[in-house]
mmCIF file of C-alpha atoms and ligand atoms in Angstrom:
data_model
loop_
_atom_site.group_PDB
_atom_site.id
_atom_site.type_symbol
_atom_site.label_atom_id
_atom_site.label_comp_id
_atom_site.label_asym_id
_atom_site.label_seq_id
_atom_site.Cartn_x
_atom_site.Cartn_y
_atom_site.Cartn_z
ATOM 1 C CA MET A 8 -4.481 -69.811 54.353
ATOM 2 C CA ARG A 9 -6.869 -69.726 51.410
ATOM 3 C CA ILE A 10 -7.561 -66.282 50.023
ATOM 4 C CA LEU A 11 -10.338 -65.658 47.549
ATOM 5 C CA VAL A 12 -9.669 -62.630 45.361
ATOM 6 C CA THR A 13 -12.472 -61.267 43.192
ATOM 7 C CA GLY A 14 -11.609 -59.306 40.058
ATOM 8 C CA GLY A 15 -8.017 -60.545 40.098
ATOM 9 C CA CYS A 16 -7.702 -60.281 36.305
ATOM 10 C CA GLY A 17 -8.244 -56.522 36.376
ATOM 11 C CA PHE A 18 -5.667 -53.800 36.854
ATOM 12 C CA ILE A 19 -5.257 -53.559 40.635
ATOM 13 C CA GLY A 20 -6.437 -57.098 41.336
ATOM 14 C CA SER A 21 -3.730 -58.643 39.153
ATOM 15 C CA ASN A 22 -1.026 -56.498 40.728
ATOM 16 C CA PHE A 23 -2.313 -57.548 44.161
ATOM 17 C CA VAL A 24 -2.441 -61.265 43.310
ATOM 18 C CA ARG A 25 1.146 -61.107 42.074
ATOM 19 C CA LEU A 26 2.308 -59.333 45.251
ATOM 20 C CA LEU A 27 0.427 -61.746 47.500
ATOM 21 C CA HIS A 28 1.823 -64.764 45.666
ATOM 22 C CA GLN A 29 5.346 -63.400 45.971
ATOM 23 C CA GLU A 30 5.214 -62.125 49.554
ATOM 24 C CA ARG A 31 3.153 -64.855 51.240
ATOM 25 C CA PRO A 32 4.417 -68.293 50.207
ATOM 26 C CA ASP A 33 1.846 -69.984 52.467
ATOM 27 C CA ALA A 34 -1.115 -68.333 50.700
ATOM 28 C CA GLU A 35 -3.315 -70.375 48.386
ATOM 29 C CA ILE A 36 -4.973 -67.879 46.031
ATOM 30 C CA ILE A 37 -8.212 -68.346 44.146
ATOM 31 C CA ASN A 38 -9.058 -65.651 41.632
ATOM 32 C CA LEU A 39 -12.745 -65.317 40.733
ATOM 33 C CA ASP A 40 -13.179 -63.095 37.697
ATOM 34 C CA LEU A 41 -15.851 -62.810 35.034
ATOM 35 C CA LEU A 42 -13.400 -61.522 32.408
ATOM 36 C CA THR A 43 -15.452 -58.533 31.347
ATOM 37 C CA TYR A 44 -13.842 -56.178 28.826
ATOM 38 C CA ALA A 45 -11.597 -55.004 31.706
ATOM 39 C CA GLY A 46 -10.432 -58.425 32.842
ATOM 40 C CA ASN A 47 -7.497 -59.989 31.064
ATOM 41 C CA PRO A 48 -6.082 -63.416 31.959
ATOM 42 C CA ALA A 49 -2.827 -62.311 30.316
ATOM 43 C CA ASN A 50 -2.313 -60.074 33.344
ATOM 44 C CA LEU A 51 -1.375 -63.120 35.416
ATOM 45 C CA VAL A 52 0.124 -65.407 32.811
ATOM 46 C CA ASP A 53 3.302 -65.563 34.895
ATOM 47 C CA LEU A 54 1.445 -67.402 37.683
ATOM 48 C CA GLU A 55 0.119 -70.131 35.434
ATOM 49 C CA GLY A 56 1.497 -73.424 36.644
ATOM 50 C CA SER A 57 1.807 -72.290 40.261
ATOM 51 C CA ALA A 58 0.292 -74.868 42.592
ATOM 52 C CA ARG A 59 -0.806 -72.030 44.882
ATOM 53 C CA TYR A 60 -2.802 -70.094 42.296
ATOM 54 C CA ARG A 61 -6.102 -70.964 40.641
ATOM 55 C CA PHE A 62 -8.224 -68.903 38.261
ATOM 56 C CA VAL A 63 -11.975 -69.492 38.150
ATOM 57 C CA ARG A 64 -14.068 -67.733 35.573
ATOM 58 C CA GLY A 65 -17.297 -66.764 37.275
ATOM 59 C CA ASP A 66 -19.631 -64.007 38.316
ATOM 60 C CA ILE A 67 -19.855 -62.442 41.780
ATOM 61 C CA ARG A 68 -23.585 -61.983 41.076
ATOM 62 C CA ASN A 69 -24.049 -65.763 40.855
ATOM 63 C CA PRO A 70 -24.703 -67.140 44.381
ATOM 64 C CA GLU A 71 -23.988 -70.747 43.402
ATOM 65 C CA GLN A 72 -20.582 -69.964 41.976
ATOM 66 C CA VAL A 73 -19.771 -67.676 44.888
ATOM 67 C CA ASP A 74 -20.911 -70.166 47.563
ATOM 68 C CA ALA A 75 -18.674 -72.904 46.171
ATOM 69 C CA LEU A 76 -15.604 -70.687 46.447
ATOM 70 C CA VAL A 77 -16.362 -68.864 49.684
ATOM 71 C CA GLU A 78 -16.771 -72.109 51.624
ATOM 72 C CA GLY A 79 -13.329 -73.011 52.950
ATOM 73 C CA SER A 80 -11.827 -69.571 52.366
ATOM 74 C CA ASP A 81 -10.015 -67.801 55.201
ATOM 75 C CA ALA A 82 -10.132 -64.360 53.634
ATOM 76 C CA LEU A 83 -11.691 -62.531 50.740
ATOM 77 C CA VAL A 84 -10.279 -59.467 48.966
ATOM 78 C CA HIS A 85 -12.970 -57.889 46.841
ATOM 79 C CA PHE A 86 -11.831 -55.964 43.755
ATOM 80 C CA ALA A 87 -14.417 -57.087 41.199
ATOM 81 C CA ALA A 88 -16.375 -54.104 39.948
ATOM 82 C CA GLU A 89 -17.424 -52.014 37.042
ATOM 83 C CA SER A 90 -14.850 -49.285 37.537
ATOM 84 C CA HIS A 91 -15.027 -46.694 34.767
ATOM 85 C CA VAL A 92 -16.883 -43.461 35.551
ATOM 86 C CA ASP A 93 -17.596 -42.611 31.895
ATOM 87 C CA ARG A 94 -19.222 -45.991 31.328
ATOM 88 C CA SER A 95 -21.301 -45.545 34.493
ATOM 89 C CA THR A 96 -22.950 -42.434 33.109
ATOM 90 C CA LYS A 97 -24.113 -44.465 30.101
ATOM 91 C CA ARG A 98 -25.120 -47.751 31.774
ATOM 92 C CA PRO A 99 -25.622 -47.089 35.487
ATOM 93 C CA GLY A 100 -27.727 -50.222 36.002
ATOM 94 C CA GLU A 101 -24.737 -52.468 35.310
ATOM 95 C CA PHE A 102 -22.837 -50.684 38.071
ATOM 96 C CA ILE A 103 -25.617 -51.307 40.569
ATOM 97 C CA GLU A 104 -25.804 -54.973 39.588
ATOM 98 C CA THR A 105 -22.094 -55.660 39.882
ATOM 99 C CA ASN A 106 -20.945 -53.240 42.550
ATOM 100 C CA VAL A 107 -23.966 -53.245 44.857
ATOM 101 C CA TYR A 108 -25.733 -56.569 44.262
ATOM 102 C CA GLY A 109 -22.452 -58.451 43.620
ATOM 103 C CA THR A 110 -21.054 -57.238 46.947
ATOM 104 C CA TYR A 111 -24.256 -58.359 48.675
ATOM 105 C CA VAL A 112 -23.909 -61.857 47.185
ATOM 106 C CA LEU A 113 -20.348 -62.127 48.497
ATOM 107 C CA LEU A 114 -21.200 -60.852 51.975
ATOM 108 C CA ASP A 115 -24.179 -63.168 52.194
ATOM 109 C CA ALA A 116 -22.041 -66.163 51.250
ATOM 110 C CA VAL A 117 -19.412 -65.221 53.842
ATOM 111 C CA ARG A 118 -22.101 -64.839 56.521
ATOM 112 C CA ARG A 119 -23.516 -68.296 55.831
ATOM 113 C CA LEU A 120 -20.461 -70.321 54.851
ATOM 114 C CA ALA A 121 -17.306 -68.684 56.219
ATOM 115 C CA PRO A 122 -18.420 -66.438 59.070
ATOM 116 C CA ARG A 123 -14.910 -66.109 60.482
ATOM 117 C CA ALA A 124 -13.276 -65.151 57.184
ATOM 118 C CA ARG A 125 -11.811 -61.686 56.830
ATOM 119 C CA PHE A 126 -13.506 -59.551 54.145
ATOM 120 C CA LEU A 127 -11.530 -56.673 52.671
ATOM 121 C CA GLN A 128 -13.610 -54.352 50.510
ATOM 122 C CA VAL A 129 -11.491 -52.427 47.999
ATOM 123 C CA GLY A 130 -13.167 -49.036 47.913
ATOM 124 C CA THR A 131 -12.524 -45.676 46.368
ATOM 125 C CA ASP A 132 -12.038 -42.113 47.614
ATOM 126 C CA GLU A 133 -14.567 -41.027 44.978
ATOM 127 C CA VAL A 134 -17.320 -41.817 47.497
ATOM 128 C CA TYR A 135 -16.412 -38.539 49.248
ATOM 129 C CA GLY A 136 -17.179 -36.627 46.055
ATOM 130 C CA ASP A 137 -15.658 -33.312 45.115
ATOM 131 C CA VAL A 138 -13.314 -32.064 47.845
ATOM 132 C CA GLU A 139 -12.413 -28.409 48.085
ATOM 133 C CA PHE A 140 -8.807 -27.438 48.643
ATOM 134 C CA PRO A 141 -7.316 -27.582 51.293
ATOM 135 C CA SER A 142 -9.660 -30.148 52.804
ATOM 136 C CA PHE A 143 -8.543 -33.781 53.316
ATOM 137 C CA PRO A 144 -11.562 -35.876 54.348
ATOM 138 C CA ASP A 145 -10.914 -38.518 56.970
ATOM 139 C CA GLU A 146 -12.766 -41.823 57.132
ATOM 140 C CA ASN A 147 -15.745 -40.265 58.961
ATOM 141 C CA ALA A 148 -16.413 -37.688 56.265
ATOM 142 C CA VAL A 149 -19.872 -37.574 54.755
ATOM 143 C CA LEU A 150 -20.374 -39.621 51.579
ATOM 144 C CA LEU A 151 -21.268 -37.418 48.601
ATOM 145 C CA PRO A 152 -20.723 -39.546 45.500
ATOM 146 C CA SER A 153 -21.172 -37.674 42.217
ATOM 147 C CA SER A 154 -21.335 -40.452 39.621
ATOM 148 C CA PRO A 155 -23.271 -43.704 39.320
ATOM 149 C CA TYR A 156 -19.881 -45.423 39.732
ATOM 150 C CA SER A 157 -19.026 -43.771 43.041
ATOM 151 C CA ALA A 158 -22.618 -44.082 44.277
ATOM 152 C CA SER A 159 -22.533 -47.821 43.593
ATOM 153 C CA LYS A 160 -19.213 -48.124 45.430
ATOM 154 C CA ALA A 161 -20.675 -46.202 48.380
ATOM 155 C CA GLY A 162 -23.608 -48.636 48.363
ATOM 156 C CA ALA A 163 -21.158 -51.522 48.532
ATOM 157 C CA ASP A 164 -19.202 -49.934 51.398
ATOM 158 C CA LEU A 165 -22.344 -49.374 53.444
ATOM 159 C CA GLN A 166 -23.340 -53.012 53.097
ATOM 160 C CA VAL A 167 -19.909 -54.058 54.344
ATOM 161 C CA LEU A 168 -20.271 -51.865 57.436
ATOM 162 C CA ALA A 169 -23.773 -53.236 58.055
ATOM 163 C CA ALA A 170 -22.559 -56.828 57.698
ATOM 164 C CA HIS A 171 -19.934 -56.156 60.349
ATOM 165 C CA ARG A 172 -22.376 -54.484 62.706
ATOM 166 C CA THR A 173 -25.345 -56.824 62.246
ATOM 167 C CA PHE A 174 -23.717 -60.187 61.563
ATOM 168 C CA GLY A 175 -20.338 -59.652 63.208
ATOM 169 C CA LEU A 176 -18.394 -60.240 60.008
ATOM 170 C CA ASP A 177 -14.663 -59.569 60.166
ATOM 171 C CA ALA A 178 -15.008 -56.953 57.447
ATOM 172 C CA LEU A 179 -13.149 -53.731 56.693
ATOM 173 C CA ILE A 180 -12.834 -51.191 53.898
ATOM 174 C CA SER A 181 -10.004 -49.409 52.105
ATOM 175 C CA ARG A 182 -10.700 -46.216 50.148
ATOM 176 C CA CYS A 183 -7.939 -45.401 47.733
ATOM 177 C CA THR A 184 -7.246 -42.489 45.430
ATOM 178 C CA ASN A 185 -6.657 -42.933 41.693
ATOM 179 C CA ASN A 186 -4.128 -45.615 40.809
ATOM 180 C CA TYR A 187 -1.794 -45.905 37.843
ATOM 181 C CA GLY A 188 0.834 -48.441 36.768
ATOM 182 C CA PRO A 189 1.319 -51.604 34.700
ATOM 183 C CA TYR A 190 -1.705 -53.551 33.425
ATOM 184 C CA GLN A 191 -4.180 -50.654 33.560
ATOM 185 C CA TYR A 192 -6.762 -50.875 30.808
ATOM 186 C CA PRO A 193 -6.048 -47.983 28.431
ATOM 187 C CA GLU A 194 -9.357 -46.193 28.921
ATOM 188 C CA LYS A 195 -8.289 -44.373 32.101
ATOM 189 C CA LEU A 196 -6.382 -41.124 31.854
ATOM 190 C CA ILE A 197 -2.758 -42.186 32.363
ATOM 191 C CA PRO A 198 -2.613 -45.380 30.262
ATOM 192 C CA LEU A 199 -4.860 -43.812 27.613
ATOM 193 C CA PHE A 200 -2.536 -40.853 27.250
ATOM 194 C CA ILE A 201 0.588 -43.017 27.269
ATOM 195 C CA VAL A 202 -0.602 -45.327 24.507
ATOM 196 C CA ASN A 203 -2.053 -42.464 22.478
ATOM 197 C CA ALA A 204 1.241 -40.593 22.766
ATOM 198 C CA LEU A 205 3.176 -43.691 21.714
ATOM 199 C CA GLU A 206 0.877 -43.922 18.676
ATOM 200 C CA ASN A 207 1.160 -40.177 17.961
ATOM 201 C CA GLU A 208 -2.565 -39.792 18.524
ATOM 202 C CA ALA A 209 -4.351 -36.898 20.202
ATOM 203 C CA LEU A 210 -4.644 -36.729 23.993
ATOM 204 C CA PRO A 211 -8.213 -35.560 24.720
ATOM 205 C CA LEU A 212 -7.761 -33.267 27.714
ATOM 206 C CA TYR A 213 -10.759 -31.332 28.824
ATOM 207 C CA ASP A 214 -11.486 -28.190 30.799
ATOM 208 C CA GLY A 215 -7.850 -27.193 30.619
ATOM 209 C CA GLY A 216 -6.876 -30.277 32.628
ATOM 210 C CA THR A 217 -7.288 -28.413 35.911
ATOM 211 C CA GLN A 218 -8.700 -31.420 37.796
ATOM 212 C CA VAL A 219 -6.627 -32.758 40.657
ATOM 213 C CA ARG A 220 -6.283 -36.417 41.635
ATOM 214 C CA ASP A 221 -3.926 -37.833 44.252
ATOM 215 C CA TRP A 222 -2.308 -40.415 41.928
ATOM 216 C CA LEU A 223 -0.887 -43.478 43.674
ATOM 217 C CA PHE A 224 1.391 -46.085 42.081
ATOM 218 C CA VAL A 225 -0.512 -49.373 42.045
ATOM 219 C CA GLU A 226 2.162 -51.339 43.917
ATOM 220 C CA ASP A 227 1.904 -48.926 46.836
ATOM 221 C CA HIS A 228 -1.856 -49.475 46.926
ATOM 222 C CA CYS A 229 -1.359 -53.239 46.873
ATOM 223 C CA ARG A 230 1.096 -53.075 49.784
ATOM 224 C CA ALA A 231 -1.472 -51.055 51.728
ATOM 225 C CA LEU A 232 -4.112 -53.709 51.004
ATOM 226 C CA LEU A 233 -1.857 -56.511 52.184
ATOM 227 C CA LEU A 234 -1.186 -54.592 55.384
ATOM 228 C CA LEU A 235 -4.896 -53.998 55.958
ATOM 229 C CA LEU A 236 -5.721 -57.630 55.227
ATOM 230 C CA GLU A 237 -3.324 -58.694 57.942
ATOM 231 C CA ARG A 238 -3.388 -55.841 60.443
ATOM 232 C CA GLY A 239 -6.429 -53.670 59.804
ATOM 233 C CA SER A 240 -9.233 -53.664 62.363
ATOM 234 C CA ALA A 241 -12.676 -55.105 61.686
ATOM 235 C CA GLY A 242 -15.435 -52.582 61.079
ATOM 236 C CA GLU A 243 -12.931 -49.867 60.183
ATOM 237 C CA ILE A 244 -12.355 -47.793 57.059
ATOM 238 C CA TYR A 245 -8.857 -46.800 55.917
ATOM 239 C CA ASN A 246 -8.152 -44.101 53.372
ATOM 240 C CA VAL A 247 -5.206 -44.755 51.050
ATOM 241 C CA GLY A 248 -3.438 -42.012 49.111
ATOM 242 C CA ALA A 249 -0.106 -40.516 48.152
ATOM 243 C CA ASN A 250 -0.828 -37.042 49.592
ATOM 244 C CA GLN A 251 1.239 -35.404 46.892
ATOM 245 C CA ASP A 252 2.580 -32.027 47.864
ATOM 246 C CA PRO A 253 2.156 -29.924 45.819
ATOM 247 C CA GLU A 254 -0.931 -31.433 44.249
ATOM 248 C CA VAL A 255 -0.760 -32.277 40.559
ATOM 249 C CA SER A 256 -3.317 -31.404 37.894
ATOM 250 C CA ASN A 257 -4.242 -33.546 34.910
ATOM 251 C CA ARG A 258 -2.531 -30.967 32.718
ATOM 252 C CA GLU A 259 0.741 -31.506 34.568
ATOM 253 C CA ILE A 260 0.317 -35.287 34.366
ATOM 254 C CA THR A 261 -0.202 -34.897 30.615
ATOM 255 C CA ARG A 262 2.948 -32.816 30.255
ATOM 256 C CA LEU A 263 4.964 -35.384 32.199
ATOM 257 C CA ILE A 264 3.665 -38.165 29.951
ATOM 258 C CA LEU A 265 4.591 -36.205 26.832
ATOM 259 C CA GLU A 266 8.052 -35.543 28.247
ATOM 260 C CA LEU A 267 8.591 -39.201 29.148
ATOM 261 C CA THR A 268 7.372 -40.426 25.748
ATOM 262 C CA GLY A 269 9.299 -37.709 23.864
ATOM 263 C CA ARG A 270 6.159 -36.397 22.152
ATOM 264 C CA PRO A 271 5.192 -32.752 21.469
ATOM 265 C CA GLU A 272 2.583 -30.742 23.373
ATOM 266 C CA SER A 273 0.744 -30.291 20.084
ATOM 267 C CA LEU A 274 -0.736 -33.768 20.672
ATOM 268 C CA ILE A 275 -2.924 -32.321 23.422
ATOM 269 C CA ARG A 276 -6.475 -31.873 22.194
ATOM 270 C CA PRO A 277 -8.423 -29.494 24.432
ATOM 271 C CA VAL A 278 -11.988 -30.730 24.816
ATOM 272 C CA GLU A 279 -14.919 -28.511 25.665
ATOM 273 C CA GLY A 280 -17.734 -29.397 27.994
ATOM 274 C CA LEU A 281 -17.962 -31.092 31.341
ATOM 275 C CA ARG A 282 -18.518 -34.731 32.040
ATOM 276 C CA PRO A 283 -21.826 -34.809 33.930
ATOM 277 C CA GLY A 284 -21.210 -34.667 37.679
ATOM 278 C CA HIS A 285 -17.516 -34.245 37.068
ATOM 279 C CA ASP A 286 -15.447 -33.742 40.232
ATOM 280 C CA GLN A 287 -12.707 -31.140 40.335
ATOM 281 C CA ARG A 288 -10.566 -32.492 43.144
ATOM 282 C CA TYR A 289 -10.137 -35.698 45.122
ATOM 283 C CA ALA A 290 -8.032 -35.898 48.247
ATOM 284 C CA VAL A 291 -8.027 -37.934 51.452
ATOM 285 C CA GLY A 292 -6.465 -37.827 54.893
ATOM 286 C CA THR A 293 -4.385 -40.986 55.329
ATOM 287 C CA GLN A 294 -3.140 -40.682 58.931
ATOM 288 C CA LYS A 295 -5.021 -43.796 60.068
ATOM 289 C CA LEU A 296 -3.282 -46.044 57.535
ATOM 290 C CA ARG A 297 0.090 -44.363 58.060
ATOM 291 C CA ALA A 298 -0.210 -45.082 61.794
ATOM 292 C CA LEU A 299 -0.048 -48.782 60.846
ATOM 293 C CA GLY A 300 3.346 -48.153 59.265
ATOM 294 C CA TRP A 301 2.453 -47.680 55.592
ATOM 295 C CA SER A 302 3.778 -44.944 53.343
ATOM 296 C CA PRO A 303 4.154 -44.816 49.554
ATOM 297 C CA GLU A 304 7.526 -46.017 48.249
ATOM 298 C CA CYS A 305 7.245 -44.694 44.716
ATOM 299 C CA ASP A 306 6.899 -40.978 43.971
ATOM 300 C CA LEU A 307 4.926 -39.688 41.003
ATOM 301 C CA VAL A 308 7.802 -39.028 38.605
ATOM 302 C CA GLU A 309 9.415 -42.400 39.286
ATOM 303 C CA GLY A 310 6.035 -44.145 39.093
ATOM 304 C CA LEU A 311 5.222 -42.516 35.767
ATOM 305 C CA ARG A 312 8.684 -43.326 34.436
ATOM 306 C CA ARG A 313 8.182 -46.997 35.361
ATOM 307 C CA THR A 314 4.670 -46.993 33.912
ATOM 308 C CA VAL A 315 5.720 -45.452 30.593
ATOM 309 C CA ALA A 316 8.618 -47.928 30.361
ATOM 310 C CA TRP A 317 6.160 -50.794 30.916
ATOM 311 C CA TYR A 318 3.784 -49.621 28.157
ATOM 312 C CA VAL A 319 6.727 -49.089 25.793
ATOM 313 C CA GLU A 320 7.900 -52.630 26.437
ATOM 314 C CA ARG A 321 4.501 -54.328 26.560
ATOM 315 C CA ARG A 322 2.888 -53.451 23.223
ATOM 316 C CA ASP A 323 2.022 -57.150 23.083
ATOM 317 C CA TRP A 324 -0.309 -56.486 26.031
ATOM 318 C CA TRP A 325 -2.102 -53.327 24.915
ATOM 319 C CA GLU A 326 -2.151 -53.490 21.134
ATOM 320 C CA PRO A 327 -4.678 -56.379 21.027
ATOM 321 C CA ILE A 328 -6.897 -54.472 23.486
ATOM 322 C CA ARG A 329 -7.206 -51.495 21.146
ATOM 323 C CA SER A 330 -9.649 -53.243 18.861
ATOM 324 C CA GLY A 331 -13.168 -54.631 19.162
ATOM 325 C CA GLU A 332 -15.069 -53.385 22.201
ATOM 326 C CA TYR A 333 -12.354 -50.875 23.076
ATOM 327 C CA ARG A 334 -12.413 -49.319 19.639
ATOM 328 C CA ALA A 335 -16.192 -49.007 19.602
ATOM 329 C CA PHE A 336 -16.301 -47.373 23.034
ATOM 330 C CA TYR A 337 -13.376 -45.083 22.285
ATOM 331 C CA GLU A 338 -14.737 -43.854 18.996
ATOM 332 C CA GLN A 339 -18.199 -43.228 20.370
ATOM 333 C CA HIS A 340 -17.030 -41.640 23.585
ATOM 334 C CA TYR A 341 -14.016 -39.608 22.558
ATOM 335 C CA GLY A 342 -15.197 -38.824 19.070
ATOM 336 C CA GLN A 343 -11.880 -39.955 17.701
ATOM 337 C CA ALA A 344 -10.997 -42.643 15.226
ATOM 338 C CA LEU A 345 -8.175 -44.851 16.432
ATOM 339 C CA GLY A 346 -5.160 -45.145 14.217
ATOM 340 C CA SER A 347 -5.934 -41.955 12.333
ATOM 341 C CA GLY A 348 -3.014 -40.166 13.938
ATOM 342 C CA LYS A 349 -5.266 -37.130 14.270
ATOM 343 C CA ALA A 350 -8.229 -36.223 16.353
ATOM 344 C CA ALA A 351 -11.557 -36.100 14.554
ATOM 345 C CA ALA A 352 -14.210 -33.590 15.543
ATOM 346 C CA PRO A 353 -16.027 -34.880 18.619
ATOM 347 C CA LYS A 354 -19.432 -36.390 17.815
ATOM 348 C CA ARG A 355 -20.813 -35.069 21.064
ATOM 349 C CA ALA A 356 -19.285 -33.363 24.118
ATOM 350 C CA ALA A 357 -16.172 -35.521 24.129
ATOM 351 C CA LYS A 358 -14.652 -36.283 27.455
ATOM 352 C CA ALA A 359 -11.321 -37.310 28.805
ATOM 353 C CA SER A 360 -11.293 -39.977 31.452
ATOM 354 C CA ASN A 361 -10.277 -38.989 34.929
ATOM 355 C CA SER A 362 -10.712 -42.048 37.012
HETATM 356 N N1 NAD B 3 -8.443 -47.886 39.409
HETATM 357 C C1 NAD B 3 -8.424 -47.045 40.425
HETATM 358 O O1 NAD B 3 -7.800 -45.982 40.346
HETATM 359 C C2 NAD B 3 -9.129 -47.398 41.713
HETATM 360 C C3 NAD B 3 -8.927 -46.587 42.834
HETATM 361 C C4 NAD B 3 -9.561 -46.944 44.040
HETATM 362 C C5 NAD B 3 -10.355 -48.086 44.102
HETATM 363 N N2 NAD B 3 -10.531 -48.848 42.988
HETATM 364 C C6 NAD B 3 -11.363 -50.062 43.108
HETATM 365 O O2 NAD B 3 -10.485 -51.166 42.955
HETATM 366 C C7 NAD B 3 -11.158 -52.245 42.314
HETATM 367 C C8 NAD B 3 -10.374 -52.678 41.092
HETATM 368 O O3 NAD B 3 -10.236 -51.561 40.210
HETATM 369 P P1 NAD B 3 -9.499 -51.747 38.813
HETATM 370 O O4 NAD B 3 -9.130 -50.402 38.341
HETATM 371 O O5 NAD B 3 -8.477 -52.802 38.937
HETATM 372 O O6 NAD B 3 -10.727 -52.275 37.941
HETATM 373 P P2 NAD B 3 -10.729 -53.047 36.552
HETATM 374 O O7 NAD B 3 -11.907 -52.524 35.827
HETATM 375 O O8 NAD B 3 -9.377 -53.015 35.917
HETATM 376 O O9 NAD B 3 -10.977 -54.572 36.982
HETATM 377 C C9 NAD B 3 -12.220 -55.040 37.420
HETATM 378 C C10 NAD B 3 -12.186 -56.562 37.346
HETATM 379 O O10 NAD B 3 -13.416 -57.067 37.867
HETATM 380 C C11 NAD B 3 -13.886 -58.080 37.015
HETATM 381 N N3 NAD B 3 -15.345 -58.148 37.122
HETATM 382 C C12 NAD B 3 -16.251 -57.200 36.741
HETATM 383 N N4 NAD B 3 -17.493 -57.625 36.980
HETATM 384 C C13 NAD B 3 -17.384 -58.854 37.552
HETATM 385 C C14 NAD B 3 -18.325 -59.804 38.045
HETATM 386 N N5 NAD B 3 -19.636 -59.578 37.974
HETATM 387 N N6 NAD B 3 -17.861 -60.968 38.568
HETATM 388 C C15 NAD B 3 -16.526 -61.215 38.633
HETATM 389 N N7 NAD B 3 -15.596 -60.361 38.172
HETATM 390 C C16 NAD B 3 -16.016 -59.203 37.633
HETATM 391 C C17 NAD B 3 -13.433 -57.669 35.616
HETATM 392 O O11 NAD B 3 -13.400 -58.741 34.719
HETATM 393 C C18 NAD B 3 -12.049 -57.095 35.921
HETATM 394 O O12 NAD B 3 -11.065 -58.112 35.879
HETATM 395 C C19 NAD B 3 -12.564 -51.736 41.980
HETATM 396 O O13 NAD B 3 -13.439 -52.199 42.986
HETATM 397 C C20 NAD B 3 -12.425 -50.213 42.038
HETATM 398 O O14 NAD B 3 -13.629 -49.619 42.424
HETATM 399 C C21 NAD B 3 -9.947 -48.530 41.805
#
């Protein structure tokens, strides 16, 4: 069984590759990743030397590179994407190229060279847009993406459905809520706030932190993906989420992080002004996936405790990231100099990252 994983050096992809390698000893895994700012080969350093794992640096937008790897593959799990909402509002074209065109290149290669291979598209609940409480959209809900990121992911999903319907590809889609856990690039809310807290730097929380996301521990997402890869039905969409009850706001997440890192609430820096197209609440109905036997194993407090412990222990992983490209983006976007220990005045409407 040869499984091609795209974007396996990113946050969720690397957690998935590790799980797959551990749980399926017959799986040969090829990881195609461009190593953008978000991809880090160090995420899978523990698999180096495994005869069943191979990393290939390459671009899902390059048909020649993709063709060579798709031929002979039995399944493809597609994580590779531009994934940060804040970046998508600045450079939307890059999101269309990678998330929409890149997905087309993969589907086209599967159609021509591995028409019986299973194709699992790793999607996001953000395609449903802002969801009013107490609604929980199911998989048939209308798509109302708010950001260039979620619109590009919706474009990818629709191509996957069309490839199933028109070409008969064995393709399916997962749509997961926000993930957190080890190896998440520290630009997204939870890892950003953990590392800032550990460094005694300000936590830029905006609009009172009232936004609600249904945070899921990354390992639970990866187990859902493995289940869908093996037992999901072709042409179907499966929502994935923790369905936390009660729901938890970003403000409460921030408080939990401060508690777990032993830092004071005075580190919170309230930020004025909305991110353009900013969604207040995400939530999904997950009955379809749960009917296959999946449920989350890690609750939010335990997941955050494990995540904070990982970032405390793995400074070797995140300290090198907080320089170069990261520093430039952070300073421009959050209006804060790294390492100053204090928040500077925002250069423009500074924003905290929510997804
Ligand atoms: N993070 C979340 O909370 C979340 C939730 C639901 C769904 N998703 C989806 O899961 C997937 C993975 O998310 P993540 O948070 O791990 O993202 P990430 O940004 O951490 O990783 C993306 C990976 O894709 C690679 N990549 C980017 N462009 C590429 C290209 N052109 N060719 C090959 N590789 C390329 C990057 O190098 C990186 O390793 C994405 O498709 C995202 O939309 C994420």
